[in-house]
């Protein structure tokens, strides 16, 4: 997620000691608690993405629009050669 996306407030209820330790850590590393938490969430999202099993071949078709999905498979028959093409042209222009 880009840093420039709109920001939304998030309220977390955590142990007071944990909050203070996190604030100290952020201060010692020259960052804010918000940036620290955002960085952790980004790292977590990247890790989850890396661990996600590859999607089945049919899953990608489900994400297509109905019109695009209707075109899937129309280009099959790639075993056609140049002779087939010329035969098609001859029949077309008779």
mmCIF file of N, CA and C in Angstrom:
data_model
loop_
_atom_site.group_PDB
_atom_site.id
_atom_site.type_symbol
_atom_site.label_atom_id
_atom_site.label_comp_id
_atom_site.label_asym_id
_atom_site.label_seq_id
_atom_site.Cartn_x
_atom_site.Cartn_y
_atom_site.Cartn_z
ATOM 1 N N UNK A 1 0.851 -1.181 0.000
ATOM 2 C CA UNK A 1 0.000 0.000 0.000
ATOM 3 C C UNK A 1 0.889 1.233 0.000
ATOM 4 N N UNK A 2 0.691 2.156 -0.924
ATOM 5 C CA UNK A 2 1.525 3.347 -0.994
ATOM 6 C C UNK A 2 1.357 4.228 0.225
ATOM 7 N N UNK A 3 2.436 4.918 0.571
ATOM 8 C CA UNK A 3 2.435 5.812 1.726
ATOM 9 C C UNK A 3 1.461 6.968 1.521
ATOM 10 N N UNK A 4 1.158 7.330 0.281
ATOM 11 C CA UNK A 4 0.332 8.496 -0.009
ATOM 12 C C UNK A 4 -1.168 8.211 0.004
ATOM 13 N N UNK A 5 -1.574 6.988 0.310
ATOM 14 C CA UNK A 5 -3.007 6.690 0.335
ATOM 15 C C UNK A 5 -3.666 7.406 1.510
ATOM 16 N N UNK A 6 -4.978 7.634 1.416
ATOM 17 C CA UNK A 6 -5.672 8.344 2.497
ATOM 18 C C UNK A 6 -5.484 7.636 3.837
ATOM 19 N N UNK A 7 -5.338 8.422 4.852
ATOM 20 C CA UNK A 7 -5.109 7.856 6.181
ATOM 21 C C UNK A 7 -6.413 7.790 6.956
ATOM 22 N N UNK A 8 -6.529 6.761 7.763
ATOM 23 C CA UNK A 8 -7.698 6.555 8.600
ATOM 24 C C UNK A 8 -7.224 6.301 10.014
ATOM 25 N N UNK A 9 -7.953 6.820 10.963
ATOM 26 C CA UNK A 9 -7.581 6.635 12.361
ATOM 27 C C UNK A 9 -7.928 5.217 12.809
ATOM 28 N N UNK A 10 -7.036 4.626 13.600
ATOM 29 C CA UNK A 10 -7.226 3.290 14.138
ATOM 30 C C UNK A 10 -6.993 3.358 15.639
ATOM 31 N N UNK A 11 -7.919 2.826 16.401
ATOM 32 C CA UNK A 11 -7.771 2.796 17.854
ATOM 33 C C UNK A 11 -7.424 1.381 18.281
ATOM 34 N N UNK A 12 -6.327 1.247 19.007
ATOM 35 C CA UNK A 12 -5.907 -0.050 19.532
ATOM 36 C C UNK A 12 -5.942 -0.008 21.048
ATOM 37 N N UNK A 13 -6.388 -1.064 21.643
ATOM 38 C CA UNK A 13 -6.375 -1.169 23.098
ATOM 39 C C UNK A 13 -5.286 -2.163 23.473
ATOM 40 N N UNK A 14 -4.198 -1.611 24.034
ATOM 41 C CA UNK A 14 -3.036 -2.422 24.379
ATOM 42 C C UNK A 14 -2.598 -2.136 25.804
ATOM 43 N N UNK A 15 -1.793 -3.023 26.313
ATOM 44 C CA UNK A 15 -1.191 -2.847 27.636
ATOM 45 C C UNK A 15 -0.425 -1.524 27.682
ATOM 46 N N UNK A 16 -0.575 -0.765 28.751
ATOM 47 C CA UNK A 16 0.111 0.525 28.883
ATOM 48 C C UNK A 16 1.626 0.363 28.741
ATOM 49 N N UNK A 17 2.181 -0.680 29.373
ATOM 50 C CA UNK A 17 3.631 -0.902 29.293
ATOM 51 C C UNK A 17 4.073 -1.173 27.853
ATOM 52 N N UNK A 18 3.277 -1.914 27.122
ATOM 53 C CA UNK A 18 3.598 -2.213 25.734
ATOM 54 C C UNK A 18 3.586 -0.935 24.896
ATOM 55 N N UNK A 19 2.605 -0.096 25.128
ATOM 56 C CA UNK A 19 2.511 1.172 24.396
ATOM 57 C C UNK A 19 3.731 2.039 24.680
ATOM 58 N N UNK A 20 4.100 2.139 25.945
ATOM 59 C CA UNK A 20 5.262 2.959 26.314
ATOM 60 C C UNK A 20 6.542 2.409 25.695
ATOM 61 N N UNK A 21 6.692 1.091 25.712
ATOM 62 C CA UNK A 21 7.882 0.479 25.114
ATOM 63 C C UNK A 21 7.913 0.740 23.606
ATOM 64 N N UNK A 22 6.770 0.642 22.961
ATOM 65 C CA UNK A 22 6.697 0.884 21.521
ATOM 66 C C UNK A 22 7.007 2.344 21.202
ATOM 67 N N UNK A 23 6.521 3.269 22.016
ATOM 68 C CA UNK A 23 6.813 4.689 21.814
ATOM 69 C C UNK A 23 8.309 4.954 21.956
ATOM 70 N N UNK A 24 8.928 4.341 22.975
ATOM 71 C CA UNK A 24 10.375 4.505 23.161
ATOM 72 C C UNK A 24 11.141 3.959 21.953
ATOM 73 N N UNK A 25 10.731 2.774 21.499
ATOM 74 C CA UNK A 25 11.387 2.155 20.347
ATOM 75 C C UNK A 25 11.276 3.062 19.122
ATOM 76 N N UNK A 26 10.085 3.571 18.873
ATOM 77 C CA UNK A 26 9.866 4.453 17.724
ATOM 78 C C UNK A 26 10.732 5.702 17.844
ATOM 79 N N UNK A 27 10.774 6.294 19.039
ATOM 80 C CA UNK A 27 11.566 7.498 19.271
ATOM 81 C C UNK A 27 13.055 7.220 19.053
ATOM 82 N N UNK A 28 13.530 6.090 19.570
ATOM 83 C CA UNK A 28 14.945 5.724 19.427
ATOM 84 C C UNK A 28 15.321 5.478 17.965
ATOM 85 N N UNK A 29 14.348 5.105 17.149
ATOM 86 C CA UNK A 29 14.612 4.815 15.745
ATOM 87 C C UNK A 29 14.153 5.941 14.815
ATOM 88 N N UNK A 30 13.832 7.080 15.401
ATOM 89 C CA UNK A 30 13.502 8.268 14.616
ATOM 90 C C UNK A 30 12.257 8.135 13.765
ATOM 91 N N UNK A 31 11.261 7.473 14.285
ATOM 92 C CA UNK A 31 10.018 7.312 13.542
ATOM 93 C C UNK A 31 8.839 7.511 14.485
ATOM 94 N N UNK A 32 7.657 7.498 13.943
ATOM 95 C CA UNK A 32 6.466 7.631 14.782
ATOM 96 C C UNK A 32 5.889 6.249 15.049
ATOM 97 N N UNK A 33 5.059 6.171 16.045
ATOM 98 C CA UNK A 33 4.397 4.912 16.360
ATOM 99 C C UNK A 33 3.490 4.493 15.197
ATOM 100 N N UNK A 34 2.843 5.453 14.569
ATOM 101 C CA UNK A 34 1.986 5.148 13.417
ATOM 102 C C UNK A 34 2.795 4.533 12.279
ATOM 103 N N UNK A 35 3.955 5.113 11.979
ATOM 104 C CA UNK A 35 4.795 4.562 10.905
ATOM 105 C C UNK A 35 5.338 3.191 11.283
ATOM 106 N N UNK A 36 5.650 3.013 12.533
ATOM 107 C CA UNK A 36 6.147 1.724 13.008
ATOM 108 C C UNK A 36 5.085 0.640 12.817
ATOM 109 N N UNK A 37 3.862 0.939 13.224
ATOM 110 C CA UNK A 37 2.762 -0.021 13.092
ATOM 111 C C UNK A 37 2.446 -0.255 11.610
ATOM 112 N N UNK A 38 2.427 0.807 10.812
ATOM 113 C CA UNK A 38 2.158 0.667 9.378
ATOM 114 C C UNK A 38 3.222 -0.205 8.713
ATOM 115 N N UNK A 39 4.474 -0.011 9.093
ATOM 116 C CA UNK A 39 5.553 -0.834 8.545
ATOM 117 C C UNK A 39 5.382 -2.295 8.906
ATOM 118 N N UNK A 40 4.953 -2.539 10.137
ATOM 119 C CA UNK A 40 4.722 -3.921 10.560
ATOM 120 C C UNK A 40 3.579 -4.538 9.756
ATOM 121 N N UNK A 41 2.497 -3.793 9.588
ATOM 122 C CA UNK A 41 1.360 -4.309 8.820
ATOM 123 C C UNK A 41 1.753 -4.588 7.367
ATOM 124 N N UNK A 42 2.573 -3.702 6.766
ATOM 125 C CA UNK A 42 3.034 -3.935 5.393
ATOM 126 C C UNK A 42 3.880 -5.203 5.309
ATOM 127 N N UNK A 43 4.788 -5.367 6.274
ATOM 128 C CA UNK A 43 5.637 -6.564 6.287
ATOM 129 C C UNK A 43 4.788 -7.819 6.467
ATOM 130 N N UNK A 44 3.791 -7.736 7.320
ATOM 131 C CA UNK A 44 2.896 -8.869 7.547
ATOM 132 C C UNK A 44 2.121 -9.209 6.272
ATOM 133 N N UNK A 45 1.639 -8.185 5.575
ATOM 134 C CA UNK A 45 0.897 -8.408 4.327
ATOM 135 C C UNK A 45 1.793 -9.049 3.274
ATOM 136 N N UNK A 46 3.061 -8.588 3.165
ATOM 137 C CA UNK A 46 3.997 -9.190 2.201
ATOM 138 C C UNK A 46 4.264 -10.648 2.544
ATOM 139 N N UNK A 47 4.423 -10.935 3.838
ATOM 140 C CA UNK A 47 4.679 -12.311 4.266
ATOM 141 C C UNK A 47 3.481 -13.199 3.950
ATOM 142 N N UNK A 48 2.280 -12.700 4.226
ATOM 143 C CA UNK A 48 1.076 -13.479 3.940
ATOM 144 C C UNK A 48 0.955 -13.748 2.442
ATOM 145 N N UNK A 49 1.278 -12.750 1.628
ATOM 146 C CA UNK A 49 1.219 -12.910 0.174
ATOM 147 C C UNK A 49 2.224 -13.960 -0.287
ATOM 148 N N UNK A 50 3.422 -13.933 0.290
ATOM 149 C CA UNK A 50 4.459 -14.894 -0.097
ATOM 150 C C UNK A 50 4.094 -16.313 0.320
ATOM 151 N N UNK A 51 3.376 -16.455 1.424
ATOM 152 C CA UNK A 51 3.027 -17.777 1.935
ATOM 153 C C UNK A 51 1.759 -18.347 1.306
ATOM 154 N N UNK A 52 1.003 -17.500 0.620
ATOM 155 C CA UNK A 52 -0.254 -17.956 0.028
ATOM 156 C C UNK A 52 0.047 -18.934 -1.104
ATOM 157 N N UNK A 53 -0.632 -20.073 -1.108
ATOM 158 C CA UNK A 53 -0.376 -21.042 -2.178
ATOM 159 C C UNK A 53 -0.808 -20.472 -3.522
ATOM 160 N N UNK A 54 -0.140 -20.897 -4.589
ATOM 161 C CA UNK A 54 -0.533 -20.399 -5.912
ATOM 162 C C UNK A 54 -1.992 -20.729 -6.190
ATOM 163 N N UNK A 55 -2.671 -19.818 -6.848
ATOM 164 C CA UNK A 55 -4.086 -20.031 -7.139
ATOM 165 C C UNK A 55 -4.237 -21.060 -8.241
ATOM 166 N N UNK A 56 -5.292 -21.799 -8.132
ATOM 167 C CA UNK A 56 -5.592 -22.793 -9.159
ATOM 168 C C UNK A 56 -5.849 -22.088 -10.482
ATOM 169 N N UNK A 57 -5.662 -22.806 -11.573
ATOM 170 C CA UNK A 57 -5.823 -22.209 -12.895
ATOM 171 C C UNK A 57 -7.215 -21.610 -13.075
ATOM 172 N N UNK A 58 -8.234 -22.239 -12.537
ATOM 173 C CA UNK A 58 -9.596 -21.749 -12.718
ATOM 174 C C UNK A 58 -9.862 -20.474 -11.925
ATOM 175 N N UNK A 59 -9.110 -20.222 -10.846
ATOM 176 C CA UNK A 59 -9.350 -19.039 -10.026
ATOM 177 C C UNK A 59 -9.178 -17.749 -10.819
ATOM 178 N N UNK A 60 -8.187 -17.691 -11.699
ATOM 179 C CA UNK A 60 -7.970 -16.450 -12.435
ATOM 180 C C UNK A 60 -9.137 -16.161 -13.364
ATOM 181 N N UNK A 61 -9.797 -17.177 -13.852
ATOM 182 C CA UNK A 61 -10.943 -16.961 -14.735
ATOM 183 C C UNK A 61 -12.105 -16.324 -13.977
ATOM 184 N N UNK A 62 -12.229 -16.652 -12.697
ATOM 185 C CA UNK A 62 -13.313 -16.094 -11.888
ATOM 186 C C UNK A 62 -13.172 -14.589 -11.706
ATOM 187 N N UNK A 63 -11.960 -14.058 -11.843
ATOM 188 C CA UNK A 63 -11.735 -12.628 -11.649
ATOM 189 C C UNK A 63 -11.953 -11.825 -12.934
ATOM 190 N N UNK A 64 -12.209 -12.513 -14.035
ATOM 191 C CA UNK A 64 -12.435 -11.824 -15.306
ATOM 192 C C UNK A 64 -13.875 -11.341 -15.406
ATOM 193 N N UNK A 65 -14.061 -10.303 -16.201
ATOM 194 C CA UNK A 65 -15.430 -9.845 -16.455
ATOM 195 C C UNK A 65 -16.135 -10.912 -17.290
ATOM 196 N N UNK A 66 -17.473 -10.946 -17.251
ATOM 197 C CA UNK A 66 -18.195 -11.951 -18.043
ATOM 198 C C UNK A 66 -17.836 -11.897 -19.528
ATOM 199 N N UNK A 67 -17.685 -10.699 -20.088
ATOM 200 C CA UNK A 67 -17.346 -10.580 -21.502
ATOM 201 C C UNK A 67 -15.975 -11.184 -21.787
ATOM 202 N N UNK A 68 -14.985 -10.832 -20.960
ATOM 203 C CA UNK A 68 -13.640 -11.376 -21.152
ATOM 204 C C UNK A 68 -13.640 -12.882 -20.966
ATOM 205 N N UNK A 69 -14.375 -13.360 -19.968
ATOM 206 C CA UNK A 69 -14.451 -14.799 -19.708
ATOM 207 C C UNK A 69 -15.019 -15.534 -20.928
ATOM 208 N N UNK A 70 -15.949 -14.884 -21.638
ATOM 209 C CA UNK A 70 -16.543 -15.534 -22.808
ATOM 210 C C UNK A 70 -15.524 -15.735 -23.930
ATOM 211 N N UNK A 71 -14.435 -14.985 -23.910
ATOM 212 C CA UNK A 71 -13.413 -15.102 -24.949
ATOM 213 C C UNK A 71 -12.374 -16.177 -24.649
ATOM 214 N N UNK A 72 -12.326 -16.641 -23.408
ATOM 215 C CA UNK A 72 -11.327 -17.637 -23.023
ATOM 216 C C UNK A 72 -11.542 -18.910 -23.830
ATOM 217 N N UNK A 73 -10.483 -19.377 -24.444
ATOM 218 C CA UNK A 73 -10.543 -20.619 -25.201
ATOM 219 C C UNK A 73 -10.829 -20.441 -26.675
ATOM 220 N N UNK A 74 -11.193 -19.238 -27.092
ATOM 221 C CA UNK A 74 -11.510 -19.034 -28.509
ATOM 222 C C UNK A 74 -10.282 -19.158 -29.402
ATOM 223 N N UNK A 75 -9.117 -18.902 -28.876
ATOM 224 C CA UNK A 75 -7.901 -18.932 -29.689
ATOM 225 C C UNK A 75 -7.241 -20.308 -29.693
ATOM 226 N N UNK A 76 -7.923 -21.310 -29.200
ATOM 227 C CA UNK A 76 -7.340 -22.654 -29.218
ATOM 228 C C UNK A 76 -7.172 -23.112 -30.657
ATOM 229 N N UNK A 77 -6.344 -24.091 -30.863
ATOM 230 C CA UNK A 77 -6.080 -24.577 -32.210
ATOM 231 C C UNK A 77 -4.821 -23.951 -32.766
ATOM 232 N N UNK A 78 -3.870 -23.679 -31.909
ATOM 233 C CA UNK A 78 -2.628 -23.050 -32.333
ATOM 234 C C UNK A 78 -1.778 -23.987 -33.180
ATOM 235 N N UNK A 79 -2.259 -25.209 -33.417
ATOM 236 C CA UNK A 79 -1.500 -26.151 -34.231
ATOM 237 C C UNK A 79 -1.736 -25.919 -35.725
ATOM 238 N N UNK A 80 -2.430 -24.845 -36.072
ATOM 239 C CA UNK A 80 -2.644 -24.506 -37.477
ATOM 240 C C UNK A 80 -1.328 -24.025 -38.077
ATOM 241 N N UNK A 81 -1.124 -24.341 -39.347
ATOM 242 C CA UNK A 81 0.105 -23.896 -39.995
ATOM 243 C C UNK A 81 -0.225 -22.958 -41.155
ATOM 244 N N UNK A 82 0.807 -22.569 -41.880
ATOM 245 C CA UNK A 82 0.637 -21.608 -42.968
ATOM 246 C C UNK A 82 -0.269 -22.160 -44.070
ATOM 247 N N UNK A 83 -0.164 -23.435 -44.327
ATOM 248 C CA UNK A 83 -1.000 -24.065 -45.353
ATOM 249 C C UNK A 83 -2.482 -23.947 -44.991
ATOM 250 N N UNK A 84 -2.802 -24.144 -43.705
ATOM 251 C CA UNK A 84 -4.185 -23.984 -43.255
ATOM 252 C C UNK A 84 -4.665 -22.559 -43.483
ATOM 253 N N UNK A 85 -3.794 -21.600 -43.263
ATOM 254 C CA UNK A 85 -4.146 -20.193 -43.444
ATOM 255 C C UNK A 85 -4.470 -19.906 -44.916
ATOM 256 N N UNK A 86 -3.610 -20.376 -45.814
ATOM 257 C CA UNK A 86 -3.851 -20.146 -47.236
ATOM 258 C C UNK A 86 -5.121 -20.854 -47.709
ATOM 259 N N UNK A 87 -5.377 -22.040 -47.189
ATOM 260 C CA UNK A 87 -6.601 -22.760 -47.534
ATOM 261 C C UNK A 87 -7.815 -21.944 -47.098
ATOM 262 N N UNK A 88 -7.729 -21.377 -45.913
ATOM 263 C CA UNK A 88 -8.819 -20.531 -45.405
ATOM 264 C C UNK A 88 -9.041 -19.330 -46.330
ATOM 265 N N UNK A 89 -7.953 -18.689 -46.750
ATOM 266 C CA UNK A 89 -8.082 -17.522 -47.624
ATOM 267 C C UNK A 89 -8.699 -17.895 -48.970
ATOM 268 N N UNK A 90 -8.301 -19.041 -49.514
ATOM 269 C CA UNK A 90 -8.866 -19.482 -50.793
ATOM 270 C C UNK A 90 -10.368 -19.707 -50.678
ATOM 271 N N UNK A 91 -10.785 -20.356 -49.596
ATOM 272 C CA UNK A 91 -12.215 -20.618 -49.402
ATOM 273 C C UNK A 91 -12.980 -19.324 -49.172
ATOM 274 N N UNK A 92 -12.372 -18.416 -48.460
ATOM 275 C CA UNK A 92 -13.034 -17.153 -48.140
ATOM 276 C C UNK A 92 -13.254 -16.309 -49.395
ATOM 277 N N UNK A 93 -12.313 -16.343 -50.320
ATOM 278 C CA UNK A 93 -12.371 -15.447 -51.479
ATOM 279 C C UNK A 93 -12.815 -16.152 -52.757
ATOM 280 N N UNK A 94 -13.543 -17.217 -52.659
ATOM 281 C CA UNK A 94 -14.090 -17.915 -53.839
ATOM 282 C C UNK A 94 -15.269 -17.168 -54.380
#
